[in-house]
PDB file of C-alpha atoms in Angstrom:
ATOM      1  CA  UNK U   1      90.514 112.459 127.029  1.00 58.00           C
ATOM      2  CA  UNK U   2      88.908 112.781 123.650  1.00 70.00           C
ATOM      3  CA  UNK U   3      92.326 114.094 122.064  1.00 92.00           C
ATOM      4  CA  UNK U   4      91.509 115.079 118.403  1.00 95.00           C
ATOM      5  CA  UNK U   5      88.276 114.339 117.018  1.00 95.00           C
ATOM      6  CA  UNK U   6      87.879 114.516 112.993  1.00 96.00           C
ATOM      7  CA  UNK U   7      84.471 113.715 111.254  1.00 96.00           C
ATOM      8  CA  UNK U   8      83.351 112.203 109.078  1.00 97.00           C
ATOM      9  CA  UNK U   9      85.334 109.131 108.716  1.00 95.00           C
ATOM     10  CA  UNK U  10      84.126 108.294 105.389  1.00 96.00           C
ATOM     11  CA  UNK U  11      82.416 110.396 102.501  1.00 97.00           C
ATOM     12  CA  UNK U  12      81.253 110.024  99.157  1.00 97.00           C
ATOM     13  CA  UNK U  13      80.660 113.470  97.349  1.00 97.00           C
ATOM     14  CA  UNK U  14      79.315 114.176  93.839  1.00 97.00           C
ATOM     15  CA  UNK U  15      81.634 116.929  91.873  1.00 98.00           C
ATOM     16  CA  UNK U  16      80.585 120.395  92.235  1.00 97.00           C
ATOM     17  CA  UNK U  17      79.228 119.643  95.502  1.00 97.00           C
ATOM     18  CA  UNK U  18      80.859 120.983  98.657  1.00 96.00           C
ATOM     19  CA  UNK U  19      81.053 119.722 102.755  1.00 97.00           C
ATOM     20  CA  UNK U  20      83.108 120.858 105.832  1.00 98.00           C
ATOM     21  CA  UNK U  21      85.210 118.420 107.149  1.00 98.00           C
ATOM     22  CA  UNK U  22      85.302 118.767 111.140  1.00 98.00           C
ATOM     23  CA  UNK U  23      88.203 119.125 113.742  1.00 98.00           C
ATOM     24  CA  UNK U  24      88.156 119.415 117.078  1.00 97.00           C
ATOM     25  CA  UNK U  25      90.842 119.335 119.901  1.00 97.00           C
ATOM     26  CA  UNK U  26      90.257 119.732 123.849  1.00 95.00           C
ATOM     27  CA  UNK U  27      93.897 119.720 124.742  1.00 94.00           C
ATOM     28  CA  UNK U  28      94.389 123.340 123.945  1.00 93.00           C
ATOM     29  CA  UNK U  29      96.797 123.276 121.454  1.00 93.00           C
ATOM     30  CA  UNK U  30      97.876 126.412 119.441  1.00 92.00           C
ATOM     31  CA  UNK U  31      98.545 124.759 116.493  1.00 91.00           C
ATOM     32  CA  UNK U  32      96.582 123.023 113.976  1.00 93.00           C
ATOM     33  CA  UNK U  33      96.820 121.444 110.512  1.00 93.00           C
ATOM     34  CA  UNK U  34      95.178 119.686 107.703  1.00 95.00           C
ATOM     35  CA  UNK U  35      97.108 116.872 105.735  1.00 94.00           C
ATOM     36  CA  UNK U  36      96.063 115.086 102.733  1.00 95.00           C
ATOM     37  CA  UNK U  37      97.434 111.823 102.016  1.00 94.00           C
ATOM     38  CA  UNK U  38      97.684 110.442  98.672  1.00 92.00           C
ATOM     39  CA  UNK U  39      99.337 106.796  97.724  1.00 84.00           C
ATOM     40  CA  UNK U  40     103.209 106.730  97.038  1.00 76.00           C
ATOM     41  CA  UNK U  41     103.268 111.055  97.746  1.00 79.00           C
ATOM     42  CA  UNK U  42     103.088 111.031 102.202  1.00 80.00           C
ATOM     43  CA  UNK U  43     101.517 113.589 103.708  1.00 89.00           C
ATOM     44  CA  UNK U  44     100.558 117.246 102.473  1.00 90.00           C
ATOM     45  CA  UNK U  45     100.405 120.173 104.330  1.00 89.00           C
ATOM     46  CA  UNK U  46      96.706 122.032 103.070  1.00 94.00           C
ATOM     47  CA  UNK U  47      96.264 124.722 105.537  1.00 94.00           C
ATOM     48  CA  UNK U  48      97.728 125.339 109.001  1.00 92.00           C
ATOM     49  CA  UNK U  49      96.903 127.764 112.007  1.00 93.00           C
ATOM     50  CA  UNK U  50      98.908 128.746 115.144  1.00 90.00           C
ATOM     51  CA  UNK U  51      96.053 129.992 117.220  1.00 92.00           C
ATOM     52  CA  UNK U  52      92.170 131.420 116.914  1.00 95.00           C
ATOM     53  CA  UNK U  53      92.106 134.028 114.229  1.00 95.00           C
ATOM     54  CA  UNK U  54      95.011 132.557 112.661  1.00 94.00           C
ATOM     55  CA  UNK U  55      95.998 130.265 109.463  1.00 95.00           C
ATOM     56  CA  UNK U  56      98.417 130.336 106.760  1.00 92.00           C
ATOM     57  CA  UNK U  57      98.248 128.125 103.372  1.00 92.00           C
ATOM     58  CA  UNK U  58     100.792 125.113 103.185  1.00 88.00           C
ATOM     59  CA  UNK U  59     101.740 122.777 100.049  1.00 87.00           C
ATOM     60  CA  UNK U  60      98.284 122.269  98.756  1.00 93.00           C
ATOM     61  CA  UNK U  61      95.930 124.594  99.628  1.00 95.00           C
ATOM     62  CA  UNK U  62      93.572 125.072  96.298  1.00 96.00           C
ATOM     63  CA  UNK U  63      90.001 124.310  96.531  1.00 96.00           C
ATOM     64  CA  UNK U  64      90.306 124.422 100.156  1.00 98.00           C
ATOM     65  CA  UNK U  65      89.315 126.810 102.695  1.00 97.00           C
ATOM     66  CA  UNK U  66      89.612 126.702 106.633  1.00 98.00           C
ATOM     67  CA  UNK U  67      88.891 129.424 109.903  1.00 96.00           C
ATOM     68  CA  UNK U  68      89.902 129.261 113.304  1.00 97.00           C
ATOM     69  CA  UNK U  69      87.315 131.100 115.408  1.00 97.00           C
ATOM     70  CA  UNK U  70      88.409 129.202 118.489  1.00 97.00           C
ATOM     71  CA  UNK U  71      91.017 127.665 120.131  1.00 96.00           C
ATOM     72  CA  UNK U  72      89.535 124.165 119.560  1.00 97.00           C
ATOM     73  CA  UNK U  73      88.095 124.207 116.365  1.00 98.00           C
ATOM     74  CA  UNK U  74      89.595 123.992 112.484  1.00 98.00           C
ATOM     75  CA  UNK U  75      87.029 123.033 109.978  1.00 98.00           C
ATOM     76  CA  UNK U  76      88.439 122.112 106.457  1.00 98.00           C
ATOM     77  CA  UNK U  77      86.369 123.613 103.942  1.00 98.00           C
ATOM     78  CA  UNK U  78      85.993 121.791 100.239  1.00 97.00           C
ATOM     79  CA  UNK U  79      83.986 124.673  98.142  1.00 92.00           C
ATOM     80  CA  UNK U  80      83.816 122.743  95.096  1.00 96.00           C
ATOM     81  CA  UNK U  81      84.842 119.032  95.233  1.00 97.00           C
ATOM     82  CA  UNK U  82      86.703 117.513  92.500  1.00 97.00           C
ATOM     83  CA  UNK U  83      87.564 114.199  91.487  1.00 97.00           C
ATOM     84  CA  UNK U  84      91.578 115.130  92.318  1.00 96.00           C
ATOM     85  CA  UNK U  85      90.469 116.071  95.762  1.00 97.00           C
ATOM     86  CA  UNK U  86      90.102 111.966  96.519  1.00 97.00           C
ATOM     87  CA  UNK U  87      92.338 111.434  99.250  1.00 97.00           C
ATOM     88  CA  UNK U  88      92.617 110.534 102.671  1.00 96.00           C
ATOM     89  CA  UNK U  89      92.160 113.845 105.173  1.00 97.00           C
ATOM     90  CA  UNK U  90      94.366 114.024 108.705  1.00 96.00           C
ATOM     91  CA  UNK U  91      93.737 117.122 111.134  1.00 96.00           C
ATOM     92  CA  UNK U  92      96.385 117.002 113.612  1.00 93.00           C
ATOM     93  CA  UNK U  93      97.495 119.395 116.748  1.00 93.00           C
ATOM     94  CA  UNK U  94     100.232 119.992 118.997  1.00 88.00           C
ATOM     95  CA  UNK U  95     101.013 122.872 121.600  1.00 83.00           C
ATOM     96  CA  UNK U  96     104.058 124.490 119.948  1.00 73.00           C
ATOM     97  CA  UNK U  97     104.367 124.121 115.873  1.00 67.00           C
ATOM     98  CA  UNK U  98     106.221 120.600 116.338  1.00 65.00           C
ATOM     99  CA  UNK U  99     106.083 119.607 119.415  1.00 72.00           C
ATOM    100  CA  UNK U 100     104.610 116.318 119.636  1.00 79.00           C
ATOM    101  CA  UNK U 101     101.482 116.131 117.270  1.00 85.00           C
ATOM    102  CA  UNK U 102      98.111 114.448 118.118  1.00 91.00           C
ATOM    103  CA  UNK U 103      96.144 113.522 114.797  1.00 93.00           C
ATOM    104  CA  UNK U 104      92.586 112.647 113.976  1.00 95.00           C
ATOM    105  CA  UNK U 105      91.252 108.832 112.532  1.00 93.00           C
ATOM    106  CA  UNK U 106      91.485 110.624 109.433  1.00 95.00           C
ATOM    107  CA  UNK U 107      88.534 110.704 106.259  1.00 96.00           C
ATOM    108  CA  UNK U 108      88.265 108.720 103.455  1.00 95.00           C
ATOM    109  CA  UNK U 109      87.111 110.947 100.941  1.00 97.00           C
ATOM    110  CA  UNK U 110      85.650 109.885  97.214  1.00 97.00           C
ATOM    111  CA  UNK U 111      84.985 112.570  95.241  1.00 97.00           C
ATOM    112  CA  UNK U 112      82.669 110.991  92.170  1.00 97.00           C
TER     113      UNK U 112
ATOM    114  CA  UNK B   1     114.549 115.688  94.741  1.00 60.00           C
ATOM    115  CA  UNK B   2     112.346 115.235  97.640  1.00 73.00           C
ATOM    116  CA  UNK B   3     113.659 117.541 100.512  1.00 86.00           C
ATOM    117  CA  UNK B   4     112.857 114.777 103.015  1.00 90.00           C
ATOM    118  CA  UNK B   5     114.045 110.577 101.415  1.00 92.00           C
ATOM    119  CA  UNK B   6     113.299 107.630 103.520  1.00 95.00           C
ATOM    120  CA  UNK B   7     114.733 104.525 102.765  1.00 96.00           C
ATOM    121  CA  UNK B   8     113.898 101.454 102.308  1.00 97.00           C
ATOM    122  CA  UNK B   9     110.855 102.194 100.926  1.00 94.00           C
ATOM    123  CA  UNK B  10     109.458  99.151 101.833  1.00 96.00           C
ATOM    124  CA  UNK B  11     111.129  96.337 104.730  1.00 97.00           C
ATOM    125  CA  UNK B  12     109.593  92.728 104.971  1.00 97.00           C
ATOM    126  CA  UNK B  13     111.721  91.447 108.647  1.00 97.00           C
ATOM    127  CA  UNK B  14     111.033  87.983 110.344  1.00 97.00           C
ATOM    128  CA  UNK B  15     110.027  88.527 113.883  1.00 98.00           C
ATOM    129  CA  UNK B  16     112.813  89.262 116.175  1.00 97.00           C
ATOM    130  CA  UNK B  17     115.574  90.538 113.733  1.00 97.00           C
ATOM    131  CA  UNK B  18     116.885  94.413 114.310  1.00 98.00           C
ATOM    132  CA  UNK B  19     115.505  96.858 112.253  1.00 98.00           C
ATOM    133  CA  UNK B  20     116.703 100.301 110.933  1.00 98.00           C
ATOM    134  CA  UNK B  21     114.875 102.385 109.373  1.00 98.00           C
ATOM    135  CA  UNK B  22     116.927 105.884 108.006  1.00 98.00           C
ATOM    136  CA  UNK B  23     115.914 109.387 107.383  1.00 96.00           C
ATOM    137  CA  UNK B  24     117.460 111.954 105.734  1.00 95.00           C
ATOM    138  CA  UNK B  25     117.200 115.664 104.817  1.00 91.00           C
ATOM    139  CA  UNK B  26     118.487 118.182 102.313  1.00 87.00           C
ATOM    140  CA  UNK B  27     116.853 121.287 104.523  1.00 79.00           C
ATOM    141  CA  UNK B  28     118.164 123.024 107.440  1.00 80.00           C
ATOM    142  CA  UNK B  29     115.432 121.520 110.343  1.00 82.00           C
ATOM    143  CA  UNK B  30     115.583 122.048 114.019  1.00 81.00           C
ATOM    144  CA  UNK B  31     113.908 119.184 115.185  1.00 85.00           C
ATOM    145  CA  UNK B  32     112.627 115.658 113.313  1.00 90.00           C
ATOM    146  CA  UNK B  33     109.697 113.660 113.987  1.00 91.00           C
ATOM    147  CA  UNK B  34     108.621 110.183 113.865  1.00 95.00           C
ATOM    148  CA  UNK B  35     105.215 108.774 113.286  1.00 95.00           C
ATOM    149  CA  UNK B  36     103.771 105.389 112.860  1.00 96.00           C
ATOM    150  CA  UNK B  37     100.957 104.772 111.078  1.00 95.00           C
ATOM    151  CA  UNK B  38      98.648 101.293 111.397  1.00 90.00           C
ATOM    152  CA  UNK B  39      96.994  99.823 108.819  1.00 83.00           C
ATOM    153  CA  UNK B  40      93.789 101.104 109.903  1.00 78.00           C
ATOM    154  CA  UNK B  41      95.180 104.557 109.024  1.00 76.00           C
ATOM    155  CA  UNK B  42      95.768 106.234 112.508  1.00 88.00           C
ATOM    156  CA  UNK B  43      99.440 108.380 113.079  1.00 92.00           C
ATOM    157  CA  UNK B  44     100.605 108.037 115.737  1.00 92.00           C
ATOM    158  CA  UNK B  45     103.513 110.333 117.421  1.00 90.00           C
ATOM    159  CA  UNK B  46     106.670 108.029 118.167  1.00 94.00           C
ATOM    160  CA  UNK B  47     109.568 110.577 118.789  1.00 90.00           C
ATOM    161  CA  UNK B  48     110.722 114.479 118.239  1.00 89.00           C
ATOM    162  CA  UNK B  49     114.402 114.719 118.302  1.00 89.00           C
ATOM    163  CA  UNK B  50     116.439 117.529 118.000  1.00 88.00           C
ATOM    164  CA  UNK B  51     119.729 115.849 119.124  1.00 90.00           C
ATOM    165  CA  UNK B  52     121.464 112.349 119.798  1.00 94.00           C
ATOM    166  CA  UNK B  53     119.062 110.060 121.034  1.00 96.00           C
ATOM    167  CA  UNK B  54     115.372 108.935 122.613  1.00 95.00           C
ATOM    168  CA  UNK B  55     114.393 105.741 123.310  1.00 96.00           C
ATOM    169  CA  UNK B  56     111.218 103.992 124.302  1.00 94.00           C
ATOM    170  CA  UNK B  57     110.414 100.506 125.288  1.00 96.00           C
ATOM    171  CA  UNK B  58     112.183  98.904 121.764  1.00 97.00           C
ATOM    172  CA  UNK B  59     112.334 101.561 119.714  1.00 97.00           C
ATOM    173  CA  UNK B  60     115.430 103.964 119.373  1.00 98.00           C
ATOM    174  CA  UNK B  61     115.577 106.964 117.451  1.00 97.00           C
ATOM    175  CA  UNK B  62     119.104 108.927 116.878  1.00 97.00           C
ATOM    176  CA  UNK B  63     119.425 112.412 114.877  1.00 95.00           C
ATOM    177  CA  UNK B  64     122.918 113.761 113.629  1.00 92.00           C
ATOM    178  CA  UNK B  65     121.711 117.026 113.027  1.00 85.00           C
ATOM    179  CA  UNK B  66     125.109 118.657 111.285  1.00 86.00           C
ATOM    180  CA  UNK B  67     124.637 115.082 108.739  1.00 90.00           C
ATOM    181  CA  UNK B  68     121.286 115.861 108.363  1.00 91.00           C
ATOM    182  CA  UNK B  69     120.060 112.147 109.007  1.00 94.00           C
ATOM    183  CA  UNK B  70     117.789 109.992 111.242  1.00 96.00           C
ATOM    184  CA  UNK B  71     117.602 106.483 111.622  1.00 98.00           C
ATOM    185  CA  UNK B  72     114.667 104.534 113.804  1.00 98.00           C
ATOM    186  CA  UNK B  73     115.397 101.219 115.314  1.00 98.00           C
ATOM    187  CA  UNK B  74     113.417  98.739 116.233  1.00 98.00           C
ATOM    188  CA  UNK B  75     115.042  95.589 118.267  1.00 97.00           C
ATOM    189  CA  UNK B  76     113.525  92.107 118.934  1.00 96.00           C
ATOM    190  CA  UNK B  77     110.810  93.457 116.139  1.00 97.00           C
ATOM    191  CA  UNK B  78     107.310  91.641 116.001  1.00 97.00           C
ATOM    192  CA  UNK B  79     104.525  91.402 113.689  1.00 96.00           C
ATOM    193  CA  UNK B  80     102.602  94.414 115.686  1.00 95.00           C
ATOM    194  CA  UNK B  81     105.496  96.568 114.689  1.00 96.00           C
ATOM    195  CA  UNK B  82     104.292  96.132 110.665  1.00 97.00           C
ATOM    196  CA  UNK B  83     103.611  99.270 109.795  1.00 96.00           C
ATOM    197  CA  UNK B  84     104.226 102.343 107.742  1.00 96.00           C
ATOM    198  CA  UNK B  85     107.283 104.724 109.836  1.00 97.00           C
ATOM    199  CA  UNK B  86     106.947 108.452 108.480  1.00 95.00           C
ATOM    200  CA  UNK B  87     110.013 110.664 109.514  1.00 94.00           C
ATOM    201  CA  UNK B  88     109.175 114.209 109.283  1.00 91.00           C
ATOM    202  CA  UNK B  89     111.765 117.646 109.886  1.00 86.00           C
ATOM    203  CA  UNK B  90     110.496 121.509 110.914  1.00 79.00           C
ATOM    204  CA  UNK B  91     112.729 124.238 110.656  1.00 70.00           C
ATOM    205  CA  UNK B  92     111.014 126.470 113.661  1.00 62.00           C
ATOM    206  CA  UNK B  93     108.583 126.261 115.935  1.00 55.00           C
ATOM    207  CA  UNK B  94     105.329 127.562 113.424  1.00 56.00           C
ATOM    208  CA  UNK B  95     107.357 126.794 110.165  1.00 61.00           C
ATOM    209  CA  UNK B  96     105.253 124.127 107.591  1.00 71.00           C
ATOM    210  CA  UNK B  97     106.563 120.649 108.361  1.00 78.00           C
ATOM    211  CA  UNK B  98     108.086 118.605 105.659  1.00 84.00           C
ATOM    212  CA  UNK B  99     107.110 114.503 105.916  1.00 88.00           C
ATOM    213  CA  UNK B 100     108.827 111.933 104.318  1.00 91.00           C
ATOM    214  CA  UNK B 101     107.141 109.455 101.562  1.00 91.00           C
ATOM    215  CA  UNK B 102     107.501 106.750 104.487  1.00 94.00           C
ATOM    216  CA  UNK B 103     108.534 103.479 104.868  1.00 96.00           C
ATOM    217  CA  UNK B 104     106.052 100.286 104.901  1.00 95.00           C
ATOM    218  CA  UNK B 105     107.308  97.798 107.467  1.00 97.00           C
ATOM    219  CA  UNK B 106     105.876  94.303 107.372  1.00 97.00           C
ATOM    220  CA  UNK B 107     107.474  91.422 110.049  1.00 97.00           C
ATOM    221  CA  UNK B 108     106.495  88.099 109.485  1.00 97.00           C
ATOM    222  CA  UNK B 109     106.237  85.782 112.458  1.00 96.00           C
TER     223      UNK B 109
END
């Protein structure tokens, strides 16, 4: 079982420039989410979504962007990187809002 | 005031003692979560509690729900255990979950 697979694991982007970060799950979860996580502040909510055609903002959700045009699929969308957006990215997914959550490897992300 | 504290912040154990780990909340939740995340950066899923008590292989979680507080025990701890323990609480099935800052576990053999 593949579970939830995020790419890429590391990045390097230039300010101003922006990139999709990919999630996928094959477990057929409902629910999805995006966490950033930044040293001494845990994990952030960015975006969430409780099924295809669904999403709703969470904690930090400037600068980013997301869809769910499938059941699998929750691409986190950085339109404009910025330097504040260096963090550390987690998709997760679970069957029922928080039931037991399956997350990605996570991405390392240096915006420069 | 965070609405989710963890303490210690940070626990250095020699291998074997008991460890506890608490959680606690200042939001109505319905259920609590723990994750465990290795130093290579993967979370992984430990427990979701919504009452009294789970336990698997030597870890124990317990939730008072009313006191708002969690703890996570570890017995006969060893160094494979060092990690950072998040505790996080949801207040409905789709409602945003709210994580804890963590707890950085280190056990020294």
């Amino acid at each position: 079982n593949a579970g939830v697979t995020q790419t890429p694991k590391f990045q390097v982007l230039k300010t101003g420039q922006s990139m999709t970060l990919q999630c996928a799950q094959d477990m057929n979860h409902e629910y999805m989410s995006w966490y950033r996580q930044d040293p001494g502040m845990g994990l952030r909510l960015i975006h969430y979504s409780v099924g295809a055609g669904i999403t709703d903002q969470g904690e930090v959700p400037n600068g980013y962007n997301v869809s769910r045009s499938t059941t699998e699929d929750f691409p986190l969308r950085l339109l404009s990187a910025a330097p504040s957006q260096t963090s550390v990215y987690f998709c997760a997914s679970s069957y029922l809002g928080f039931t037991e959550a399956f997350f990605g490897q996570g991405t390392r992300l240096t915006v420069v | 005031k965070n609405e989710v504290e963890q303490s210690p912040q940070n626990l250095t154990a020699q291998e074997g003692e008991f460890i506890t780990i608490n959680c606690s909340y200042s939001v109505g939740i319905s259920a609590l979560h723990w994750l465990q995340q290795h130093p290579g950066g993967g979370i992984v899923s430990l427990f979701m509690l919504s009452s009294g008590k789970k336990k698997h292989g030597r870890l124990i979680a317990t939730i008072n729900i009313q006191e708002k507080h969690s703890s996570l025990h570890i017995t006969a701890s060893h160094p494979r255990d060092s990690a950072v323990y998040i505790c996080a609480g949801g207040k409905t099935s789709y409602d945003k979950v709210i994580f804890g800052p963590g707890t950085s576990l280190s056990v020294i053999p």
